[in-house]
Amino acid sequence: MNAGAGRVAFAATGLLAVMLVSSPAPAADWPGWRGPNRDAVSQERGLLQQWGPQGPPLVWKSGGIGSGFSGVAVAGERLYTMGDKDGAQHVFALKREGGAVLWKVRVGPPLVDSRGGARATPVVDGERVFALGSSGDLVCLDAGTGKLVWSKNLERDYGGQMMSRWMWSESPLVDGDRLVFTPGAREAALVAVDKATGRDVWRAAITDLGPAGKDGAGYSSIVVSNGARVKQYVQLLGRGLVGIRASDGKYLWGYNRVANGVANISTPIVRANWVFSSTGYQTGSALLELQPSGDGVAAREIYFLDAKTLQNHHGGLVLVGNHVYAGHGHNKGFPICVDFVTGKVAWGGDIRNAGTGSAAVMYADGRLYFRYENGVVVLIEASPAGYAEKGSFTIPEVRDPSWAHFSIADGRLYVREQDNLYCYDIRQAKSASSSRD
């Protein structure tokens, strides 16, 4: 571990900024995977700091959205998600108030798997919705009506492949006038298209990243970095991390050590010149620093944490201040807090609570939301000082595994549980003190 170099680099920049990956969304919207900035951080304030024994109050429940683990995109007066229903995989649009289904559009075949159902979360951009089906069917739909605007298939059109059997799970990235996604082919690892027409802008070819992992796309989603002063798309593939120049699709750098040969899942964290990534299956976590190198970029390992220290199977990681919070362990979600700069564990890694299995994690207003595989949701104070629970509840009618990621928009917590969608009010009462406990 080269912790000293990492600390010097961070001190030199004094960086606390969070990167925007697309046009800023209204504060009351959550337009796609992990929110407006793809970092699982909500900017909302005035949220409940403590839950009672029953958790936050339920506003409404709706159903009819099929099986799956897709999250919920919130934009304007509508909600969007995906699900397997009636022998096909669909994109669903629902009313934001009450959750009634407004329309559904077939994307492709259902996912045939013992834990089946749609995986990817749609992304909303103005009057368009983009979604990727499990069989690689990529669609652009009219947000109001569901009418098909254009479509692609990642395997047929790009020779795409997945690293393993659970099929495509990525949420495409909208960046300006482009849509970027991950077929996973050697000559088309990432592809950028004109979001209005679906026409190719570029296809990114990659080199051999190393022996770890497997060829093909992973289960992660793309994030944007301006590391080393070069705008680039960072993605976790079957063979590890890559950086692809946004302007022309040039392969910039790769990092193989963090890859495993089964499933690379969690979306990387990017901040300034740094990239943090973690995978399960007894692999571990790494912090990289991006540096200028000729007319490109090089990635230098700052530290590597072995699987006993931090491995995030799935459920993701969230960076708050200079600390990473996540669920640690393969098929486990033991809460952990790690110093982003040094890799030192501040607390956790062996903490047990009522949740079991992997944990999907997000942050809002000083609190971490851990959603466990058994349906238990735990509210935790986001502080490196120590682990402190602030309440919990169990999602109704859970069919293990309970994996979908949360969305927060306008004081509402949206909880997908297979065919059902629950909406909870997490706003503080107006008469309550605005100070935190």
XYZ file of C-alpha atoms in Angstrom, residues 53-250:
198
model
C -40.249 0.899 15.330
C -42.290 0.536 12.117
C -39.945 2.575 9.957
C -41.075 5.597 7.896
C -44.776 5.922 7.027
C -45.995 4.155 3.886
C -47.650 6.565 1.434
C -48.826 4.054 -1.144
C -48.226 0.614 -2.623
C -48.745 -0.449 -6.233
C -48.192 -3.668 -8.158
C -48.192 -5.251 -11.569
C -44.590 -4.464 -12.633
C -43.371 -8.043 -12.928
C -40.333 -9.802 -11.519
C -36.898 -8.296 -11.346
C -34.372 -6.209 -9.467
C -34.499 -3.017 -11.541
C -34.479 0.244 -9.645
C -36.866 3.138 -10.189
C -36.173 6.264 -12.256
C -38.158 9.314 -11.120
C -38.734 12.161 -13.586
C -41.529 14.711 -13.680
C -44.923 13.107 -13.089
C -43.788 9.567 -13.883
C -41.796 6.651 -12.540
C -40.005 4.138 -14.754
C -38.735 0.626 -14.095
C -38.379 -2.767 -15.779
C -39.854 -6.176 -15.096
C -40.557 -9.619 -16.525
C -44.287 -10.163 -16.994
C -46.529 -12.209 -19.300
C -43.619 -14.010 -20.939
C -41.573 -10.931 -21.843
C -39.390 -8.208 -20.378
C -40.937 -4.743 -20.306
C -40.272 -1.124 -19.483
C -43.055 0.214 -17.253
C -44.182 3.799 -16.751
C -46.207 4.578 -13.618
C -47.887 7.636 -12.181
C -45.668 9.336 -9.642
C -48.620 9.774 -7.311
C -50.119 6.410 -6.469
C -48.024 4.239 -8.767
C -50.716 3.269 -11.276
C -49.263 1.704 -14.430
C -49.576 4.116 -17.382
C -47.998 1.930 -20.048
C -45.685 -1.010 -20.585
C -43.526 -1.756 -23.625
C -41.914 -5.067 -24.507
C -38.119 -4.881 -24.670
C -37.198 -8.517 -25.225
C -37.469 -12.030 -23.798
C -37.595 -12.627 -20.057
C -34.470 -13.613 -18.167
C -34.491 -17.374 -17.658
C -32.703 -17.788 -14.362
C -33.436 -19.239 -10.937
C -33.362 -15.652 -9.693
C -34.880 -14.182 -12.830
C -36.195 -10.794 -13.767
C -34.988 -7.540 -15.239
C -31.797 -6.130 -13.726
C -31.138 -2.750 -15.342
C -32.630 0.603 -14.304
C -33.964 2.855 -17.093
C -32.546 6.362 -17.536
C -34.779 9.342 -18.354
C -33.544 12.272 -20.415
C -36.193 14.871 -21.243
C -38.833 13.228 -23.443
C -36.854 10.010 -23.895
C -36.344 6.870 -21.824
C -33.439 4.513 -22.484
C -33.355 0.945 -21.201
C -31.290 -2.212 -21.689
C -32.910 -5.630 -21.525
C -31.238 -8.748 -20.173
C -30.726 -10.158 -23.683
C -28.905 -7.034 -24.828
C -31.923 -5.273 -26.333
C -31.331 -1.516 -26.056
C -34.356 0.738 -26.618
C -35.090 4.432 -26.839
C -38.724 5.176 -25.991
C -40.958 8.225 -25.891
C -41.258 9.032 -22.189
C -44.924 9.993 -22.426
C -46.316 7.208 -24.582
C -43.734 4.425 -24.625
C -43.531 4.558 -28.429
C -40.327 3.036 -29.788
C -37.943 5.635 -31.263
C -35.006 3.324 -32.057
C -33.477 0.064 -30.892
C -30.255 -1.948 -30.974
C -29.094 -5.365 -29.825
C -25.657 -5.479 -28.214
C -24.885 -9.023 -29.330
C -26.261 -8.783 -32.878
C -25.057 -5.258 -33.712
C -21.722 -5.194 -31.856
C -20.678 -8.792 -31.220
C -21.219 -8.161 -27.530
C -20.861 -10.754 -24.813
C -21.214 -11.030 -21.059
C -18.469 -12.348 -18.801
C -20.857 -14.886 -17.256
C -24.375 -16.246 -17.388
C -26.490 -13.575 -15.672
C -26.864 -11.499 -18.837
C -26.825 -7.732 -19.317
C -27.548 -5.655 -16.234
C -26.095 -2.262 -17.144
C -27.969 1.020 -16.978
C -26.912 3.079 -20.043
C -25.332 6.495 -19.547
C -26.721 9.693 -21.073
C -23.936 12.222 -21.561
C -24.922 15.348 -23.504
C -26.105 14.287 -26.953
C -24.797 10.750 -26.545
C -25.852 7.455 -25.064
C -22.963 5.245 -23.917
C -23.194 1.538 -23.108
C -21.110 -1.646 -22.814
C -21.406 -4.471 -25.367
C -18.218 -6.010 -23.954
C -16.658 -7.039 -27.292
C -12.911 -6.660 -27.854
C -13.531 -4.247 -30.767
C -16.571 -2.634 -29.171
C -16.078 -2.782 -25.424
C -17.941 0.513 -25.015
C -20.023 2.245 -27.676
C -21.302 5.812 -27.948
C -24.299 6.593 -30.140
C -26.302 9.685 -30.978
C -29.068 9.486 -28.394
C -31.628 10.943 -30.832
C -31.043 8.474 -33.660
C -29.037 5.544 -32.296
C -26.323 6.069 -34.927
C -22.805 5.149 -33.857
C -20.440 7.936 -32.801
C -17.577 5.566 -31.949
C -16.740 2.033 -30.860
C -13.986 1.580 -28.300
C -11.535 -1.257 -28.918
C -9.489 -2.438 -25.934
C -6.254 -4.364 -25.450
C -5.576 -7.390 -23.267
C -6.021 -6.190 -19.670
C -4.430 -9.227 -18.015
C -5.161 -12.754 -16.757
C -7.688 -12.014 -14.012
C -11.406 -12.169 -14.773
C -13.090 -13.172 -18.018
C -13.670 -11.518 -21.374
C -16.909 -9.603 -21.869
C -18.992 -6.999 -20.129
C -19.400 -7.011 -16.378
C -22.532 -6.071 -14.448
C -21.436 -2.522 -13.666
C -22.502 0.795 -15.217
C -20.376 3.557 -16.729
C -19.373 6.708 -14.841
C -17.664 9.881 -16.093
C -14.258 11.088 -14.923
C -12.134 14.110 -15.799
C -9.084 12.461 -14.271
C -5.726 13.727 -15.529
C -7.706 16.521 -17.242
C -9.136 14.139 -19.832
C -12.848 13.473 -20.003
C -13.273 9.718 -20.007
C -15.742 6.955 -19.371
C -14.752 4.562 -16.571
C -16.240 1.088 -16.575
C -15.692 -2.218 -14.781
C -15.515 -4.986 -17.387
C -15.048 -8.738 -17.076
C -11.257 -8.217 -17.124
C -11.205 -5.160 -14.877
C -11.370 -1.380 -15.013
C -10.921 0.669 -18.182
C -10.832 4.342 -19.092
C -12.134 5.326 -22.550
C -11.638 8.845 -23.923
C -15.051 10.469 -24.326
C -14.206 12.485 -27.430
C -13.253 9.612 -29.721
C -13.471 6.286 -27.881
C -9.720 5.820 -27.536
